[in-house]
C-alpha cells in the first residue's frame, strides 16, 4: 500500500437530471452533483431531461451557496466533422464555472486541456480506463485529475490501482443501474436500435420501447426484438437490452444480467479502505424521489463509516430495478 | 418512428375487479378514491373541466418549464388514466395551445400514449414523491403506446418540483391557508381509510390471486412444452 | 491498392486448429496483413503462446505483414505485463486498450477497432502518438468514415466481414450460460468456435457470445459497400476469421475490389461459404447494425 494514513472522507457525487433533482441532491447531503446539457453531448440524453445554460447557471449558484460542487458530464464522443456542439458544451461549462467537466473522448479532452486550462477535468466511465497505464495516459498527457473507474473491477483491483496512480483520484459507482459490459465499449444498443451511448448518449432508447399486454402478462420489446416477458404479477423491468431474458443453448435465462441495481452500502468500508476519493450514484434519469432517498442513505452510510459507527440498515429495495440488488463486479464471484 | 395511437373507453362499470382494457391494471378493488369515483359516476366529465382549466393555468404560470421540456413532443398528446376514477385526462403539450381535457373516453388515435395508475399513485408521481421507475417496475404504473413521450412527460413533471397542495393554495391567494389546512386533514383521513381498505381488500381477493397464479404456472409449463416441440422441428440455424 | 487485413482470431480455437488456420492463411494470396494474438480473454493465452512464434514465422516467410493484437480489456498486473511484453516484442502492435497505445507512444502502432475513435480530434492525437493505421469502430456510418479518411494521414481500415465485436465485459457469458463462473470456466467458450448464438424468447436470432465478448448474431458483409468506401478514402478492409475457408472469403473481396466480380454475385458465393449465416450491413448505412440494406444492382 502506498500510504498508511487513515483514508479521507470520500465525496458523495450525486445525479441530477433536472434543477429540482439538483436541489434534492444538495439538500440531502451531496458533496457534488453531476449534470448534463439537454442535448447529445452527455450519456443521459433522455427525453425531457437535463439542463439548459440558464438552469445550469442557477444550479451552480444553488450548489455553491450550500457548499456543494457541480460537475458537468460531456461524455459522448463528438461526431466526425461536427465537434462544435461538444466544444461549445465544454466552453459553457468553463464559462459558468462548473467545478469540473467529465469527459470521455480523447480528442475532446485534448481540446479542453488546450483551450480551457482552468477547467478541472475528470475522465468519464465511458472512457473505460481500467488500469494504471491508461489512467497515467490521461493524467500525464491532458492533466486529468480524477478517473471514474469502469464497473468491471473488483475492490482488490481498485485498491491496487489507487496505490499506483496517486495523486490522480478515483471515483467509483456505489449505487444504481449497472452496466454489465465495460462502459463506453458497448455497441449493443446501436446494433439493435441505431442509437448508442457513445454516439447518441442513450442506451435502449425509450422511443424504441414497446410494452404489449398478453393473456400471460407483459412483453417488453426494443426495436421489435423481445427483450423480456413478465407474468401478470411479476415485477416488470425497462427493456435495457443486456438485462433481458434470452435463449442460449436451448435455455432461456438472464444471460448477461438480471434486472438489478448496484448497491454497495454493505461494502462501503472496503471501498473507503481501497482509497477511493469519490462515490458516485447513478441515475440522472430517475427523478427527485430516487435522488433524495439514495443520497440520504449514502450520506448516512459514509458518515457512519468515517465516525467509526456501524453501518446503518437502510432498505433501498423499493427503488431498485426489479427489487433486486447486487454488489456487481466489486466481488469476484460476479464474473 | 410512427407511434402507436391509443384508444380508451371508460366503461360505465367501475365495479371492483372488472378490467376494462386488456392493458390497464385492475383498479384497486376497494379504495377511498374508488368510492369517490362511484360518487362521481353520474357526473358528466365536462362539469370538471373548469377545474382542469385552472390547473393548466397554474402549470403555465408556476411551472412553464414543463411545457418547455415537452417541446419536442408538441404533437403527442398523452392520456392520463386514473384507474379508480370514471374519467381520463388528455394532456396536449403543444406549447402554443396546450390543453388539459377531462373526458369519459378518448378516440382511437387521439393520444400517443396512455398512463394508467391509481389517482394516489399519479399524484405522488406528479409531486416527485415516488420514483417513476420503481412504480413501473412494481407494475403500479402501466404505460401504453409511445414510451418516449411518457418518459419525457415524467422527466418534465419531476423536474418542475410540483407540490399540488402548495401550487393550488398559491392560486387561491388568501384562501390558500385554509385550503392547506383542509388538505392536510383530508390527506390524513384518506391515509387511514386506505389502510382499512387494504386489510379488507387483501382478505377479499387473496383466494382469487392464488388461483390466477396457479393458472399462470400451468400456462408457462404448456408454453415450455410447445417451445421444445418447435425447437425439435426447427432446422439447424447459423452457428 | 486497398489492403485486405485478416483480423485476429477472436474465438477460442484449440492450438492445433489455430496453427493450421494461420498456416493456411500464409498461403492465401488475397490477404496482405495478418493479425495474431488473443484479444478477448487473458485466460486463453497460455495455450496459444507455444504455437504463436511458429505461426508468425510462417506468415512472415510468406510475405505477410504480421501485427500482434493486444487484449481489449486490461484489468490487472498480469494482463498489463502481457501487454508490455507485446509492446517490447519488436512486432507491429495493434492496441485494443488505450493503455497499449500509451505503451507504444513514440513508436509505430495500429489503433484497433475496440478503441473509441469517432472523430478527427481523437484521430489526430493517436496519429501524433505514432498510429500508422486505424481500424474504425463498427458503429460508424460511411459519412463519418469518409470525414475521418479525408483528414487522416494514416491508413483507415473498416470491418467488412464476420460477426462484429460489439461489447467486452469482465463477466464470461459462455461460462454463465452453463452455470459456471469465470474463474471455474473450464474453457467452455471453445465449444463455440464461431460464437454461441443468442436468441430472443421468440427464438429470433439476436446476438452471439464469445466468452466475455458479445458479438453480432449477423455476419457483417460489406461486399456491396467496399467500392464506395475505397472511394471515400478507406485504405484497407478487415475480415474477421470464422470457421470457413477464409482464403476464399478474402478472394471474393479482392475480386470485388479489383472489379472482377459483381458484388451481388460475390455475396451469393459468400453465402455458400458460410451456410446458415445471415448478413447485415446496417451500420455503414447509418441504420441499426443488424439491418441489411439491399445492394443497388
JSON list of N, CA, C and O in Angstrom, two decimals, chain C residues 265-282:
[
{"chain": "C", "resi": 265, "resn": "UNK", "atom": "N", "xyz": [-23.03, -11.10, -57.05]},
{"chain": "C", "resi": 265, "resn": "UNK", "atom": "CA", "xyz": [-22.54, -12.45, -57.33]},
{"chain": "C", "resi": 265, "resn": "UNK", "atom": "C", "xyz": [-21.60, -12.91, -56.22]},
{"chain": "C", "resi": 265, "resn": "UNK", "atom": "O", "xyz": [-21.67, -14.04, -55.73]},
{"chain": "C", "resi": 266, "resn": "UNK", "atom": "N", "xyz": [-20.74, -11.99, -55.77]},
{"chain": "C", "resi": 266, "resn": "UNK", "atom": "CA", "xyz": [-19.80, -12.32, -54.70]},
{"chain": "C", "resi": 266, "resn": "UNK", "atom": "C", "xyz": [-20.55, -12.68, -53.43]},
{"chain": "C", "resi": 266, "resn": "UNK", "atom": "O", "xyz": [-20.17, -13.61, -52.71]},
{"chain": "C", "resi": 267, "resn": "UNK", "atom": "N", "xyz": [-21.64, -11.97, -53.15]},
{"chain": "C", "resi": 267, "resn": "UNK", "atom": "CA", "xyz": [-22.37, -12.24, -51.92]},
{"chain": "C", "resi": 267, "resn": "UNK", "atom": "C", "xyz": [-23.07, -13.60, -51.97]},
{"chain": "C", "resi": 267, "resn": "UNK", "atom": "O", "xyz": [-23.17, -14.29, -50.96]},
{"chain": "C", "resi": 268, "resn": "UNK", "atom": "N", "xyz": [-23.55, -13.97, -53.17]},
{"chain": "C", "resi": 268, "resn": "UNK", "atom": "CA", "xyz": [-24.12, -15.30, -53.31]},
{"chain": "C", "resi": 268, "resn": "UNK", "atom": "C", "xyz": [-23.07, -16.37, -52.98]},
{"chain": "C", "resi": 268, "resn": "UNK", "atom": "O", "xyz": [-23.34, -17.35, -52.30]},
{"chain": "C", "resi": 269, "resn": "UNK", "atom": "N", "xyz": [-21.87, -16.14, -53.49]},
{"chain": "C", "resi": 269, "resn": "UNK", "atom": "CA", "xyz": [-20.81, -17.12, -53.22]},
{"chain": "C", "resi": 269, "resn": "UNK", "atom": "C", "xyz": [-20.41, -17.10, -51.75]},
{"chain": "C", "resi": 269, "resn": "UNK", "atom": "O", "xyz": [-20.10, -18.15, -51.17]},
{"chain": "C", "resi": 270, "resn": "UNK", "atom": "N", "xyz": [-20.42, -15.90, -51.16]},
{"chain": "C", "resi": 270, "resn": "UNK", "atom": "CA", "xyz": [-20.09, -15.80, -49.74]},
{"chain": "C", "resi": 270, "resn": "UNK", "atom": "C", "xyz": [-21.12, -16.58, -48.90]},
{"chain": "C", "resi": 270, "resn": "UNK", "atom": "O", "xyz": [-20.77, -17.28, -47.95]},
{"chain": "C", "resi": 271, "resn": "UNK", "atom": "N", "xyz": [-22.39, -16.45, -49.29]},
{"chain": "C", "resi": 271, "resn": "UNK", "atom": "CA", "xyz": [-23.45, -17.16, -48.56]},
{"chain": "C", "resi": 271, "resn": "UNK", "atom": "C", "xyz": [-23.21, -18.67, -48.61]},
{"chain": "C", "resi": 271, "resn": "UNK", "atom": "O", "xyz": [-23.46, -19.38, -47.64]},
{"chain": "C", "resi": 272, "resn": "UNK", "atom": "N", "xyz": [-22.69, -19.15, -49.74]},
{"chain": "C", "resi": 272, "resn": "UNK", "atom": "CA", "xyz": [-22.41, -20.58, -49.86]},
{"chain": "C", "resi": 272, "resn": "UNK", "atom": "C", "xyz": [-21.23, -20.98, -48.97]},
{"chain": "C", "resi": 272, "resn": "UNK", "atom": "O", "xyz": [-21.18, -22.10, -48.48]},
{"chain": "C", "resi": 273, "resn": "UNK", "atom": "N", "xyz": [-20.30, -20.03, -48.74]},
{"chain": "C", "resi": 273, "resn": "UNK", "atom": "CA", "xyz": [-19.14, -20.34, -47.91]},
{"chain": "C", "resi": 273, "resn": "UNK", "atom": "C", "xyz": [-19.48, -20.36, -46.42]},
{"chain": "C", "resi": 273, "resn": "UNK", "atom": "O", "xyz": [-18.80, -21.01, -45.63]},
{"chain": "C", "resi": 274, "resn": "UNK", "atom": "N", "xyz": [-20.48, -19.58, -46.02]},
{"chain": "C", "resi": 274, "resn": "UNK", "atom": "CA", "xyz": [-20.89, -19.55, -44.60]},
{"chain": "C", "resi": 274, "resn": "UNK", "atom": "C", "xyz": [-22.36, -19.91, -44.52]},
{"chain": "C", "resi": 274, "resn": "UNK", "atom": "O", "xyz": [-23.21, -19.07, -44.27]},
{"chain": "C", "resi": 275, "resn": "UNK", "atom": "N", "xyz": [-22.68, -21.19, -44.74]},
{"chain": "C", "resi": 275, "resn": "UNK", "atom": "CA", "xyz": [-24.08, -21.59, -44.80]},
{"chain": "C", "resi": 275, "resn": "UNK", "atom": "C", "xyz": [-24.77, -21.30, -43.47]},
{"chain": "C", "resi": 275, "resn": "UNK", "atom": "O", "xyz": [-24.20, -21.51, -42.41]},
{"chain": "C", "resi": 276, "resn": "UNK", "atom": "N", "xyz": [-26.00, -20.79, -43.55]},
{"chain": "C", "resi": 276, "resn": "UNK", "atom": "CA", "xyz": [-26.74, -20.51, -42.32]},
{"chain": "C", "resi": 276, "resn": "UNK", "atom": "C", "xyz": [-26.51, -19.11, -41.80]},
{"chain": "C", "resi": 276, "resn": "UNK", "atom": "O", "xyz": [-27.29, -18.62, -41.00]},
{"chain": "C", "resi": 277, "resn": "UNK", "atom": "N", "xyz": [-25.45, -18.45, -42.25]},
{"chain": "C", "resi": 277, "resn": "UNK", "atom": "CA", "xyz": [-25.18, -17.10, -41.74]},
{"chain": "C", "resi": 277, "resn": "UNK", "atom": "C", "xyz": [-26.19, -16.12, -42.32]},
{"chain": "C", "resi": 277, "resn": "UNK", "atom": "O", "xyz": [-26.61, -16.26, -43.46]},
{"chain": "C", "resi": 278, "resn": "UNK", "atom": "N", "xyz": [-26.59, -15.15, -41.50]},
{"chain": "C", "resi": 278, "resn": "UNK", "atom": "CA", "xyz": [-27.44, -14.07, -42.00]},
{"chain": "C", "resi": 278, "resn": "UNK", "atom": "C", "xyz": [-26.57, -12.83, -42.09]},
{"chain": "C", "resi": 278, "resn": "UNK", "atom": "O", "xyz": [-25.81, -12.53, -41.17]},
{"chain": "C", "resi": 279, "resn": "UNK", "atom": "N", "xyz": [-26.69, -12.11, -43.20]},
{"chain": "C", "resi": 279, "resn": "UNK", "atom": "CA", "xyz": [-25.82, -10.96, -43.42]},
{"chain": "C", "resi": 279, "resn": "UNK", "atom": "C", "xyz": [-26.46, -9.66, -42.92]},
{"chain": "C", "resi": 279, "resn": "UNK", "atom": "O", "xyz": [-27.68, -9.51, -42.92]},
{"chain": "C", "resi": 280, "resn": "UNK", "atom": "N", "xyz": [-25.61, -8.74, -42.52]},
{"chain": "C", "resi": 280, "resn": "UNK", "atom": "CA", "xyz": [-26.07, -7.41, -42.12]},
{"chain": "C", "resi": 280, "resn": "UNK", "atom": "C", "xyz": [-25.04, -6.38, -42.58]},
{"chain": "C", "resi": 280, "resn": "UNK", "atom": "O", "xyz": [-23.86, -6.70, -42.73]},
{"chain": "C", "resi": 281, "resn": "UNK", "atom": "N", "xyz": [-25.53, -5.16, -42.79]},
{"chain": "C", "resi": 281, "resn": "UNK", "atom": "CA", "xyz": [-24.64, -4.06, -43.18]},
{"chain": "C", "resi": 281, "resn": "UNK", "atom": "C", "xyz": [-25.21, -2.72, -42.71]},
{"chain": "C", "resi": 281, "resn": "UNK", "atom": "O", "xyz": [-24.85, -1.67, -43.23]},
{"chain": "C", "resi": 282, "resn": "UNK", "atom": "N", "xyz": [-26.12, -2.79, -41.72]},
{"chain": "C", "resi": 282, "resn": "UNK", "atom": "CA", "xyz": [-26.87, -1.60, -41.32]},
{"chain": "C", "resi": 282, "resn": "UNK", "atom": "C", "xyz": [-26.00, -0.42, -40.90]},
{"chain": "C", "resi": 282, "resn": "UNK", "atom": "O", "xyz": [-26.25, 0.72, -41.32]}
]
